[in-house]
XYZ file of C-alpha atoms in Angstrom:
717
model
C 93.403 -35.775 -17.404
C 93.064 -33.571 -20.711
C 93.698 -30.525 -18.550
C 96.467 -32.280 -16.708
C 99.828 -30.217 -17.004
C 101.557 -33.722 -17.471
C 100.324 -36.924 -19.144
C 101.856 -40.487 -19.851
C 102.447 -39.346 -23.472
C 104.679 -36.550 -22.160
C 107.045 -38.842 -20.447
C 110.065 -40.670 -21.673
C 111.796 -43.193 -19.255
C 115.371 -44.586 -19.498
C 115.772 -43.209 -23.103
C 118.988 -41.621 -24.836
C 118.059 -38.435 -26.209
C 121.460 -37.196 -27.523
C 124.661 -36.422 -25.799
C 124.093 -32.557 -25.356
C 121.610 -30.091 -23.903
C 120.190 -29.030 -27.322
C 119.273 -32.513 -28.130
C 117.575 -33.333 -25.178
C 115.626 -29.941 -25.339
C 114.589 -30.439 -29.003
C 113.404 -34.159 -28.292
C 111.229 -33.112 -25.534
C 109.566 -29.672 -27.450
C 109.116 -32.219 -30.098
C 107.081 -34.518 -27.885
C 105.270 -31.498 -26.758
C 104.367 -30.941 -30.071
C 103.346 -34.497 -30.891
C 101.076 -34.268 -27.771
C 99.180 -31.112 -29.211
C 100.811 -29.148 -26.516
C 102.765 -27.015 -28.891
C 101.971 -25.543 -32.373
C 105.595 -25.604 -33.434
C 108.640 -27.232 -31.573
C 111.363 -25.236 -32.835
C 110.659 -21.943 -30.970
C 109.833 -23.670 -27.864
C 113.244 -25.446 -28.081
C 115.041 -22.104 -28.908
C 113.441 -20.194 -25.989
C 114.643 -23.086 -23.746
C 118.263 -22.910 -24.914
C 118.041 -19.082 -24.884
C 117.129 -19.408 -21.386
C 120.041 -21.884 -20.698
C 122.283 -19.404 -22.457
C 121.639 -16.994 -19.654
C 121.926 -19.390 -16.799
C 122.170 -23.315 -16.857
C 119.429 -25.115 -15.336
C 121.251 -27.805 -13.931
C 120.596 -28.386 -10.400
C 122.240 -30.561 -7.404
C 121.077 -34.077 -7.380
C 121.267 -34.884 -11.138
C 118.354 -32.816 -11.963
C 117.582 -30.067 -14.724
C 114.448 -27.859 -15.134
C 115.080 -26.400 -18.798
C 111.946 -23.861 -18.963
C 110.369 -21.219 -21.154
C 107.412 -19.155 -21.963
C 106.340 -18.688 -25.590
C 103.137 -18.344 -27.433
C 103.365 -21.595 -29.330
C 102.530 -23.442 -26.199
C 98.975 -24.391 -26.273
C 98.658 -25.070 -22.611
C 100.977 -25.178 -19.452
C 102.781 -28.568 -19.661
C 105.485 -30.518 -18.153
C 107.636 -32.929 -20.163
C 109.555 -35.399 -18.457
C 112.855 -37.663 -19.401
C 114.653 -40.130 -17.380
C 117.943 -40.037 -19.356
C 120.426 -42.991 -20.009
C 123.051 -41.900 -20.224
C 122.976 -38.675 -18.356
C 123.620 -35.435 -19.945
C 125.448 -32.178 -18.466
C 122.884 -29.503 -17.630
C 125.614 -27.329 -15.918
C 124.691 -28.876 -12.667
C 127.194 -28.025 -9.632
C 127.753 -32.005 -8.990
C 127.664 -33.473 -12.558
C 125.262 -34.570 -15.536
C 121.426 -34.809 -15.061
C 119.345 -37.974 -15.474
C 115.956 -36.148 -14.559
C 114.885 -33.516 -17.035
C 111.703 -31.592 -16.904
C 110.977 -29.086 -19.666
C 108.635 -26.889 -18.042
C 106.729 -24.833 -20.890
C 103.971 -22.134 -20.338
C 101.998 -20.027 -22.879
C 102.707 -16.253 -22.772
C 100.099 -14.896 -20.463
C 99.658 -18.156 -18.754
C 96.836 -18.000 -15.968
C 97.897 -18.129 -12.268
C 96.348 -21.291 -11.570
C 98.809 -22.765 -14.276
C 101.812 -20.995 -13.210
C 101.156 -22.432 -9.461
C 100.942 -25.800 -10.632
C 104.400 -25.525 -12.687
C 106.072 -23.725 -9.703
C 104.872 -26.428 -7.240
C 106.513 -29.058 -9.122
C 109.809 -26.931 -9.050
C 109.480 -26.632 -5.405
C 108.944 -30.412 -4.938
C 112.356 -30.942 -6.826
C 114.391 -29.599 -3.827
C 112.991 -32.820 -1.686
C 115.241 -35.763 -1.956
C 112.293 -38.104 -1.185
C 110.421 -36.957 -4.207
C 113.544 -36.996 -6.642
C 114.099 -40.692 -5.485
C 110.587 -41.549 -6.146
C 110.980 -40.264 -9.769
C 113.987 -42.421 -10.189
C 112.204 -45.473 -9.033
C 108.985 -44.943 -10.886
C 108.528 -48.255 -13.090
C 105.942 -46.549 -15.646
C 104.845 -43.144 -16.935
C 101.661 -43.624 -15.261
C 103.525 -43.670 -11.940
C 105.368 -40.461 -12.799
C 102.182 -38.919 -13.694
C 100.927 -39.732 -10.193
C 103.995 -38.504 -8.377
C 103.823 -35.120 -9.963
C 100.166 -34.785 -9.514
C 100.232 -35.537 -5.969
C 102.823 -32.447 -5.708
C 101.072 -30.180 -7.720
C 97.569 -30.981 -6.689
C 98.050 -32.596 -3.133
C 95.141 -34.056 -1.266
C 93.367 -32.326 1.463
C 95.002 -32.630 4.804
C 94.114 -35.909 6.346
C 93.189 -37.491 3.129
C 94.362 -41.034 2.976
C 95.489 -42.734 -0.026
C 98.134 -43.454 -2.568
C 99.684 -39.791 -1.971
C 100.528 -40.559 1.637
C 101.879 -44.137 0.829
C 104.041 -43.080 -2.062
C 105.373 -39.921 -0.008
C 106.021 -42.325 2.891
C 107.897 -44.687 0.803
C 109.732 -42.167 -0.987
C 110.971 -40.596 2.205
C 112.148 -43.913 3.438
C 114.383 -44.437 0.325
C 115.618 -40.948 0.375
C 116.393 -40.316 4.054
C 120.020 -40.903 3.500
C 120.345 -38.522 0.516
C 118.508 -35.548 2.068
C 121.560 -33.703 2.855
C 119.948 -33.275 6.402
C 116.831 -32.038 5.021
C 113.896 -32.677 7.231
C 111.292 -35.277 6.302
C 107.404 -34.470 6.876
C 104.534 -36.532 6.440
C 103.054 -34.850 3.582
C 106.546 -33.975 1.833
C 105.185 -30.455 1.310
C 107.565 -27.410 1.661
C 105.389 -24.646 2.237
C 105.634 -21.287 4.466
C 107.660 -21.738 7.544
C 104.917 -21.016 9.679
C 102.922 -17.781 10.647
C 104.470 -14.472 10.722
C 106.632 -13.696 13.598
C 105.574 -11.066 16.165
C 107.589 -7.844 15.457
C 110.364 -6.370 17.538
C 112.280 -3.436 17.739
C 113.774 -2.838 14.188
C 116.686 -1.016 15.805
C 118.095 -3.669 18.196
C 121.621 -3.404 18.669
C 124.133 -5.409 17.095
C 125.169 -7.290 20.176
C 121.734 -8.259 21.153
C 121.373 -9.593 17.654
C 124.523 -11.538 17.995
C 123.306 -13.132 21.162
C 119.986 -14.049 19.593
C 121.748 -15.802 16.563
C 123.025 -18.573 18.819
C 119.772 -19.258 20.547
C 117.892 -21.202 17.982
C 117.303 -24.938 18.269
C 118.756 -27.441 15.877
C 116.819 -29.356 13.801
C 117.614 -33.192 13.934
C 117.273 -35.757 11.371
C 113.626 -36.112 10.582
C 112.769 -33.547 13.072
C 110.554 -30.163 13.170
C 112.021 -26.903 14.037
C 111.304 -25.891 17.460
C 110.210 -22.122 17.534
C 112.007 -20.103 20.320
C 109.772 -17.198 19.829
C 111.599 -13.795 19.635
C 114.594 -15.345 20.572
C 115.133 -17.397 17.453
C 116.933 -15.377 14.741
C 115.029 -14.157 11.682
C 116.263 -13.962 7.834
C 113.833 -12.478 5.241
C 114.918 -13.271 1.654
C 113.638 -12.177 -1.862
C 114.180 -14.712 -4.710
C 113.609 -14.022 -8.325
C 114.776 -15.375 -11.700
C 114.029 -13.876 -15.212
C 111.279 -16.464 -16.399
C 109.656 -16.612 -12.698
C 108.593 -20.297 -13.203
C 110.989 -22.696 -11.316
C 114.212 -21.420 -9.849
C 112.335 -18.589 -8.103
C 110.307 -20.960 -6.090
C 113.001 -23.619 -5.719
C 115.197 -20.955 -4.235
C 112.496 -20.201 -1.819
C 112.108 -23.849 -0.258
C 115.735 -24.341 -0.220
C 116.427 -21.442 1.890
C 113.443 -22.225 4.145
C 114.501 -25.762 4.616
C 118.036 -24.579 5.574
C 116.463 -22.214 8.069
C 114.665 -25.272 9.469
C 117.913 -27.298 9.732
C 119.596 -24.424 11.361
C 116.942 -23.409 13.907
C 116.852 -20.017 12.240
C 113.253 -18.451 10.982
C 113.408 -17.740 7.200
C 110.571 -15.797 5.634
C 110.833 -15.570 1.677
C 109.076 -13.065 -0.847
C 108.875 -14.671 -4.081
C 108.925 -12.536 -7.186
C 107.749 -14.920 -9.811
C 105.034 -15.626 -12.215
C 102.531 -17.273 -10.061
C 102.832 -14.566 -7.372
C 103.850 -14.836 -3.754
C 103.035 -13.384 -0.399
C 104.515 -9.960 0.005
C 106.756 -9.694 3.179
C 104.940 -7.902 6.080
C 106.832 -4.632 6.903
C 106.736 -5.752 10.547
C 108.576 -8.872 9.649
C 111.148 -6.920 7.672
C 111.640 -4.691 10.527
C 112.203 -7.489 12.793
C 114.689 -9.439 10.418
C 118.248 -9.543 11.612
C 119.462 -9.652 7.754
C 118.156 -9.992 4.312
C 119.162 -12.305 1.377
C 118.555 -11.452 -2.185
C 118.947 -14.382 -4.352
C 117.812 -13.018 -7.920
C 118.829 -12.895 -11.413
C 116.694 -9.719 -11.813
C 116.258 -6.513 -9.998
C 114.651 -6.476 -6.414
C 111.002 -4.879 -6.647
C 110.638 -2.590 -3.544
C 114.391 -2.841 -2.422
C 114.019 0.305 -0.359
C 111.735 -1.480 2.079
C 114.847 -3.538 3.155
C 116.724 -0.256 3.785
C 119.602 -0.237 6.540
C 119.412 -4.200 6.652
C 122.590 -6.248 6.434
C 122.375 -7.938 2.938
C 123.795 -10.932 1.275
C 123.175 -10.994 -2.480
C 123.729 -13.656 -5.245
C 122.327 -15.061 -7.991
C 118.905 -17.401 -7.577
C 120.792 -20.683 -8.242
C 123.292 -20.326 -5.267
C 120.271 -20.198 -2.995
C 119.329 -23.608 -4.681
C 122.847 -25.140 -4.626
C 124.220 -23.589 -1.332
C 121.351 -22.510 0.838
C 123.053 -23.687 4.079
C 126.270 -21.477 3.192
C 124.084 -18.530 2.442
C 122.167 -18.753 5.639
C 125.414 -18.883 7.565
C 126.763 -16.059 5.557
C 123.644 -13.913 6.274
C 123.592 -14.768 9.903
C 127.355 -13.680 10.102
C 126.625 -10.512 8.366
C 124.027 -9.964 10.961
C 126.641 -9.792 13.662
C 129.100 -7.862 11.652
C 128.783 -3.936 12.148
C 130.780 -3.695 9.100
C 128.600 -5.571 6.617
C 127.178 -4.445 3.395
C 123.627 -3.183 3.987
C 120.738 -2.001 1.783
C 121.018 1.605 1.221
C 118.259 4.096 0.923
C 115.335 4.642 3.448
C 112.153 3.042 3.580
C 110.400 5.941 1.875
C 112.544 6.284 -0.689
C 113.733 3.160 -2.616
C 117.340 3.321 -3.804
C 119.476 0.972 -5.664
C 122.975 0.203 -4.725
C 125.998 -1.818 -5.934
C 125.221 -5.332 -5.222
C 127.250 -7.106 -2.679
C 129.550 -9.535 -4.304
C 129.087 -7.902 -7.910
C 131.920 -5.865 -9.094
C 131.668 -2.465 -10.261
C 132.246 -3.230 -13.952
C 129.446 -5.609 -14.055
C 127.236 -3.354 -12.089
C 128.087 -0.559 -14.769
C 126.916 -2.970 -17.617
C 123.923 -3.857 -16.066
C 123.148 -0.040 -15.524
C 124.146 0.899 -19.249
C 122.212 -2.142 -20.328
C 118.875 -1.238 -18.866
C 119.106 2.272 -20.133
C 119.558 0.743 -23.813
C 116.810 -1.796 -23.326
C 114.134 1.089 -22.343
C 115.456 3.008 -25.392
C 115.235 0.518 -28.031
C 111.416 0.718 -28.259
C 111.437 4.414 -28.741
C 114.092 3.667 -31.491
C 112.188 1.031 -33.298
C 108.707 2.724 -33.277
C 110.005 5.917 -34.250
C 112.437 4.786 -37.011
C 109.947 2.340 -38.697
C 107.393 5.161 -38.938
C 109.864 7.290 -40.343
C 110.936 4.848 -42.837
C 107.250 4.241 -43.606
C 106.698 7.771 -44.135
C 109.585 7.739 -46.822
C 107.830 5.026 -48.594
C 104.426 6.886 -48.793
C 105.840 10.523 -49.191
C 109.478 10.011 -50.461
C 112.872 11.296 -48.873
C 111.855 14.730 -49.457
C 109.180 14.494 -47.146
C 111.626 15.253 -44.171
C 112.183 18.777 -45.445
C 108.594 19.881 -45.021
C 106.748 17.575 -43.247
C 105.824 19.786 -40.214
C 104.375 22.541 -42.647
C 102.333 19.705 -44.305
C 100.943 18.473 -41.169
C 99.978 21.890 -39.676
C 98.758 23.489 -42.716
C 96.768 20.832 -44.087
C 94.185 17.833 -43.385
C 92.207 15.255 -44.938
C 89.753 17.696 -46.023
C 92.537 19.987 -47.653
C 95.248 17.781 -48.952
C 98.666 19.092 -49.970
C 100.257 18.715 -53.266
C 100.947 14.909 -53.822
C 97.568 13.890 -52.201
C 96.974 11.442 -49.422
C 99.958 9.735 -49.627
C 102.093 12.649 -49.141
C 99.648 14.075 -46.350
C 99.839 10.409 -44.642
C 103.649 10.368 -45.102
C 104.179 13.666 -43.443
C 101.787 12.780 -40.299
C 103.782 9.442 -40.030
C 107.184 11.235 -40.263
C 106.216 13.567 -37.322
C 104.940 10.926 -35.354
C 108.164 8.974 -36.016
C 110.259 11.939 -35.199
C 108.698 12.908 -32.066
C 108.800 9.157 -30.652
C 112.521 9.273 -31.854
C 113.272 12.432 -30.035
C 112.496 10.392 -26.910
C 115.858 8.316 -27.527
C 118.254 10.434 -25.543
C 115.774 11.433 -22.502
C 114.867 7.756 -22.352
C 118.353 6.399 -22.379
C 119.367 8.843 -19.504
C 116.139 8.527 -17.633
C 116.617 4.627 -17.452
C 120.099 4.624 -16.761
C 119.347 6.953 -13.748
C 116.554 4.451 -12.932
C 118.862 1.466 -12.674
C 120.956 3.246 -10.278
C 118.338 5.146 -7.958
C 115.009 3.449 -8.699
C 112.235 5.538 -9.231
C 113.430 8.824 -7.604
C 115.939 8.957 -10.580
C 113.651 9.002 -13.397
C 112.843 12.625 -13.319
C 116.617 14.081 -13.166
C 117.528 11.333 -15.724
C 114.874 12.620 -18.283
C 116.040 16.083 -17.499
C 119.610 15.182 -18.073
C 118.789 13.522 -21.455
C 116.714 16.585 -22.430
C 119.837 18.770 -21.562
C 122.023 16.758 -23.719
C 119.827 16.849 -26.558
C 119.317 20.892 -25.873
C 123.025 21.338 -26.087
C 123.800 19.196 -28.936
C 125.631 16.418 -26.705
C 123.283 13.640 -28.163
C 123.847 9.944 -27.110
C 127.274 10.349 -25.295
C 125.645 13.490 -23.374
C 122.567 11.240 -22.339
C 124.985 8.546 -21.103
C 126.931 10.714 -19.219
C 123.898 12.776 -17.892
C 122.007 9.693 -16.776
C 124.825 8.409 -14.643
C 125.060 11.858 -12.985
C 121.534 12.057 -12.454
C 121.442 8.615 -11.017
C 124.390 8.859 -8.745
C 123.083 12.454 -7.523
C 119.599 11.084 -6.942
C 121.213 8.013 -4.986
C 123.400 10.176 -2.868
C 120.391 12.551 -1.980
C 118.372 9.448 -0.827
C 121.050 8.406 1.597
C 120.979 11.941 3.593
C 119.474 11.537 6.931
C 116.152 13.461 7.126
C 113.455 13.782 9.874
C 111.053 11.042 10.018
C 108.071 13.378 8.907
C 110.006 14.263 5.665
C 110.747 10.800 4.467
C 107.543 10.658 2.523
C 108.564 13.731 0.590
C 111.954 12.209 -0.300
C 110.998 9.996 -3.464
C 108.448 12.452 -4.898
C 109.933 15.965 -4.065
C 113.285 16.412 -2.322
C 115.092 13.707 -4.390
C 113.770 14.758 -8.074
C 114.299 18.479 -7.247
C 117.748 18.507 -5.891
C 119.065 15.796 -8.329
C 117.582 17.417 -11.258
C 119.239 20.836 -10.206
C 122.519 19.184 -9.685
C 122.630 17.431 -12.984
C 121.283 20.379 -14.780
C 123.983 22.793 -13.448
C 126.722 20.181 -14.326
C 125.456 19.707 -17.746
C 125.076 23.394 -18.656
C 128.167 24.611 -17.030
C 130.629 21.929 -17.055
C 129.927 19.471 -19.644
C 127.460 20.179 -22.027
C 129.378 22.089 -24.326
C 132.683 19.725 -24.211
C 130.254 16.708 -24.894
C 128.787 18.433 -27.592
C 132.102 19.147 -28.944
C 132.992 15.326 -28.925
C 129.806 14.170 -30.409
C 130.150 16.983 -33.189
C 133.870 15.592 -33.935
C 132.657 12.026 -33.922
C 129.840 12.785 -36.402
C 132.374 14.437 -38.446
C 134.858 11.658 -38.183
C 132.355 9.099 -39.183
C 131.231 11.206 -42.182
C 134.616 11.470 -43.204
C 135.307 7.895 -43.259
C 136.040 6.497 -46.645
C 138.011 3.557 -48.132
C 139.567 1.491 -45.655
C 138.713 3.071 -42.648
C 134.925 2.789 -43.178
C 135.394 -0.881 -44.199
C 137.327 -1.747 -40.828
C 134.524 0.167 -39.146
C 132.082 -2.053 -41.051
C 134.061 -5.203 -40.283
C 134.295 -4.322 -36.417
C 130.710 -3.806 -36.138
C 129.683 -6.931 -37.920
C 131.979 -9.062 -35.629
C 130.323 -7.552 -32.532
C 126.789 -8.286 -34.004
C 127.580 -12.061 -34.198
C 129.665 -12.171 -31.297
C 127.079 -13.380 -28.759
C 123.722 -13.117 -30.748
C 121.677 -10.812 -28.760
C 124.101 -10.458 -25.727
C 126.019 -7.391 -24.339
C 128.308 -7.194 -27.029
C 125.779 -7.422 -29.814
C 123.345 -4.991 -27.729
C 126.403 -2.565 -27.683
C 126.725 -2.381 -31.399
C 123.296 -1.960 -32.230
C 122.900 0.630 -29.486
C 125.756 2.461 -31.405
C 124.107 2.291 -34.606
C 120.653 3.472 -33.382
C 121.999 5.981 -31.162
C 123.404 7.921 -33.980
C 120.655 7.161 -36.642
C 119.860 10.293 -38.314
C 118.117 10.673 -41.510
C 120.224 13.411 -42.787
C 123.391 12.007 -41.645
C 124.568 9.610 -44.558
C 127.347 8.146 -42.153
C 124.826 7.061 -39.645
C 122.657 5.302 -42.104
C 125.664 3.339 -43.505
C 126.488 1.959 -39.913
C 122.888 1.178 -39.539
C 122.888 -0.975 -42.622
C 125.916 -2.381 -41.613
C 124.584 -3.364 -37.975
C 121.271 -4.931 -39.388
C 122.728 -6.638 -42.436
C 125.509 -8.467 -40.141
C 122.738 -9.506 -37.412
C 120.999 -11.264 -40.086
C 123.799 -13.468 -41.002
C 124.175 -15.876 -38.241
C 120.456 -17.407 -38.604
C 120.665 -17.425 -42.551
C 123.887 -19.249 -42.351
C 122.839 -21.873 -39.957
C 119.788 -22.486 -41.960
C 121.827 -22.699 -45.287
C 124.127 -25.271 -43.524
C 121.313 -27.284 -42.422
C 120.008 -27.333 -45.866
C 123.309 -28.336 -47.867
C 124.570 -30.731 -45.356
C 121.512 -31.977 -43.097
C 123.537 -34.967 -41.957
C 125.556 -32.974 -39.666
C 122.750 -31.911 -37.786
C 120.063 -33.625 -35.376
C 116.486 -33.691 -36.729
C 115.546 -30.921 -34.208
C 118.422 -28.957 -35.383
C 117.176 -29.156 -38.978
C 113.550 -28.087 -37.741
C 115.410 -25.114 -36.192
C 117.065 -24.635 -39.288
C 113.927 -24.073 -41.333
C 112.586 -21.544 -38.835
C 115.785 -19.767 -38.884
C 115.155 -18.509 -42.565
C 112.322 -16.165 -41.527
C 114.370 -15.374 -38.348
C 117.285 -14.134 -40.053
C 115.127 -12.455 -42.794
C 113.596 -10.356 -39.947
C 116.863 -9.489 -38.250
C 116.192 -11.792 -35.092
C 119.978 -12.841 -34.434
C 118.616 -14.865 -31.592
C 117.628 -17.583 -34.178
C 121.183 -19.114 -34.180
C 121.004 -19.598 -30.447
C 119.916 -22.986 -30.430
C 123.182 -23.946 -32.813
C 125.500 -21.644 -30.748
C 124.448 -23.204 -27.350
C 125.264 -26.851 -28.608
C 128.384 -26.101 -30.254
C 129.931 -22.615 -29.469
C 133.376 -23.234 -30.670
C 132.504 -24.110 -34.004
C 129.557 -21.909 -34.545
C 130.100 -18.618 -33.072
C 133.751 -18.035 -34.931
C 132.020 -19.030 -38.278
C 129.396 -16.417 -37.532
C 131.649 -13.659 -36.480
C 133.465 -14.345 -39.860
C 130.600 -14.061 -42.151
C 129.379 -10.932 -40.104
C 132.719 -9.298 -40.798
C 132.310 -10.087 -44.450
C 128.986 -8.413 -44.482
C 129.712 -5.369 -42.316
C 132.898 -4.438 -44.628
C 130.961 -4.892 -47.762
C 128.152 -2.701 -46.762
C 130.343 -0.071 -45.651
C 132.458 -0.378 -48.899
C 129.453 0.142 -51.130
C 127.846 2.863 -49.452
C 124.619 1.082 -48.757
C 122.349 3.047 -46.305
C 119.362 2.141 -44.128
C 117.057 4.486 -42.483
C 114.945 1.922 -40.360
C 116.318 0.503 -37.250
C 114.845 -2.935 -37.449
C 112.798 -5.279 -39.489
C 115.493 -6.980 -41.920
C 114.428 -7.498 -45.321
C 110.828 -6.491 -44.940
C 111.972 -2.629 -44.690
C 113.533 -3.137 -48.188
C 111.767 0.191 -48.920
C 114.093 2.051 -46.379
C 117.243 0.580 -47.797
C 119.401 2.715 -50.090
C 121.257 0.552 -52.416
C 119.122 -2.651 -51.973
C 121.216 -4.452 -54.722
C 124.433 -4.341 -52.783
C 122.699 -4.735 -49.314
C 121.259 -8.310 -50.740
C 124.922 -9.084 -52.268
C 126.723 -8.290 -48.878
C 124.146 -10.398 -47.089
C 124.484 -13.091 -49.267
C 128.345 -13.101 -49.259
C 128.616 -12.983 -45.397
C 125.815 -15.803 -45.185
C 127.582 -17.977 -47.572
C 131.011 -17.489 -45.843
C 129.625 -18.203 -42.568
C 127.764 -21.267 -43.813
C 130.773 -22.684 -45.523
C 133.078 -22.205 -42.616
C 130.693 -23.879 -39.889
C 129.991 -26.792 -42.193
C 133.744 -27.353 -42.670
C 134.121 -26.965 -39.000
C 131.519 -29.512 -38.157
C 133.055 -31.924 -40.982
C 136.678 -31.816 -40.158
C 136.425 -31.598 -36.313
C 133.703 -34.165 -35.568
C 133.894 -35.826 -32.248
C 135.528 -39.176 -32.170
C 132.658 -40.898 -30.635
C 130.004 -39.483 -32.964
C 128.275 -41.645 -35.723
C 128.796 -40.343 -39.285
C 125.586 -38.288 -39.383
C 125.633 -36.998 -35.902
C 125.604 -33.357 -35.068
C 127.664 -33.666 -32.280
C 131.146 -31.816 -32.446
C 133.778 -30.938 -29.888
C 132.942 -28.994 -27.046
């Protein structure tokens, strides 16, 4: 039992763990720690709540599966609670009474990940869910879970068979039409079908769509060979533990009910069988049920496509399957663009251009930030060793000196010059990486070369961050357009590695040099001059706006936009950019520190788990990790977020008013050596933290829920 992913001490039956998501998750994380499965419950709870903020984990039927992967988990584990009363986890049909906290360590082995995904897949079976609700003891729950994650060999008799049969008898009426099997397992829907002509006409597909046999209650699908329609699907979620596999099995079960062959490729942490090219070619339509990008999207080029988030495939599999079949019969349906040899991204079906554009830009920013962080911190360290004057002669020192021939100032000056040059070179990739990965988000790998080229041109002509952004978009759409051109079959293999990069680079290069380069450079130069000219109330207003943005969504798109604005313009020779960087980082430190302070001065307003989170938030805030406040914001957004935004505004405005500068893009208080005006930095940070802490404390005091006990952490939603 020691190596099991679930043990009786990880199970809570018919218990009241609080009235909100955060309280339940915190209680389950504490149970993991008490059982020796986690070294610290606070990061586990924070990671699970951060995943909830991305997408609620409530499922149909009163189930919730919060999950996370963090280093603090010692071994892959399941922590289960049967709640009384139920708690709302965002399920489509109401609150949940069955909650599994699925926790895995970073780098969890494939075997453990398969066990966790097996449990998630079992939760789409009403028989298993009913058995969990009726289990009298923790040991019975352990047995039920182990039966689905480690089923006995086929033909083996014993408790597993009897338990599954009994549960099936109870759950048949609630199965929503789902077929029952002896084992209860939901596996692949049979062997891969024989390939058929990928270019069969639409009318023939429509005829076949109505030819499948229907699955009756408790029956098995009756394959009808090539006459049965075929749908292929890809499922994937950000964590890749639970929703990926549940969506896959929900679609398979829907296929059994409708008499449609469904083959699913799961792109999750425990892997999955990649769809055979012959199966893709034979498919009538494709479903992409993902919250992240589809790997190898170009394999499905030309297929009618239905696209949604992964949870819709769990909640509405029958509807999605019907829509996919309708798309297969509709000549005007959306199709996956590109060709099999040249993967290409496209505007997702069902996603507006505003959403798609935001995803594209955030992809570029996310890939850019590591270059900024590495380069900026190295430059900051060089100042610590060699002083700020090292920026003027670092290249000369590096080229003319060595460890055997040190410059004036000795080893510290030489190492400072080396670090400055390394940091400057890394920092130089900022704009090319931004442009390259914007293009990648649009056109996949064929967009990388023209995107990086566009970024390099933007740097060359002085268009900077703005030029990289515009150039990346042009490069990506040029590559996407070229990838759609019809070419002979023999030339398709050359498209992604030669033709698309060559001509897309030519297009974006000519456009940038001839048309847009100089105007964008002029705009960038004007913006720089305007920022350098900001004084008094104008500078303070900019600091207030940036402070509010940093605290608006605690690591979300608005926070990232403010941070990207600061790091994109960071230049050690530009005082205005250093002030903006200081305002952004100081304001981003406020939320965790404010929540830590509030839990310290008024602990009775918070649950025990929140008080523990508050202790961890001191270090997270000092390190400039705004996400440290997410557990508090997730539980009480209407009280926490406005208070944090007010504190961030105070800090951002004071930083700009006192001319504090910062030459490092990350690190919080630990890069104190890179802060110009450290005293005012600390005063501004303390003022914003105090304002936010007072506001959130008063909000919780004055607007306490009527049904909450005096020392409850619950506040109005």
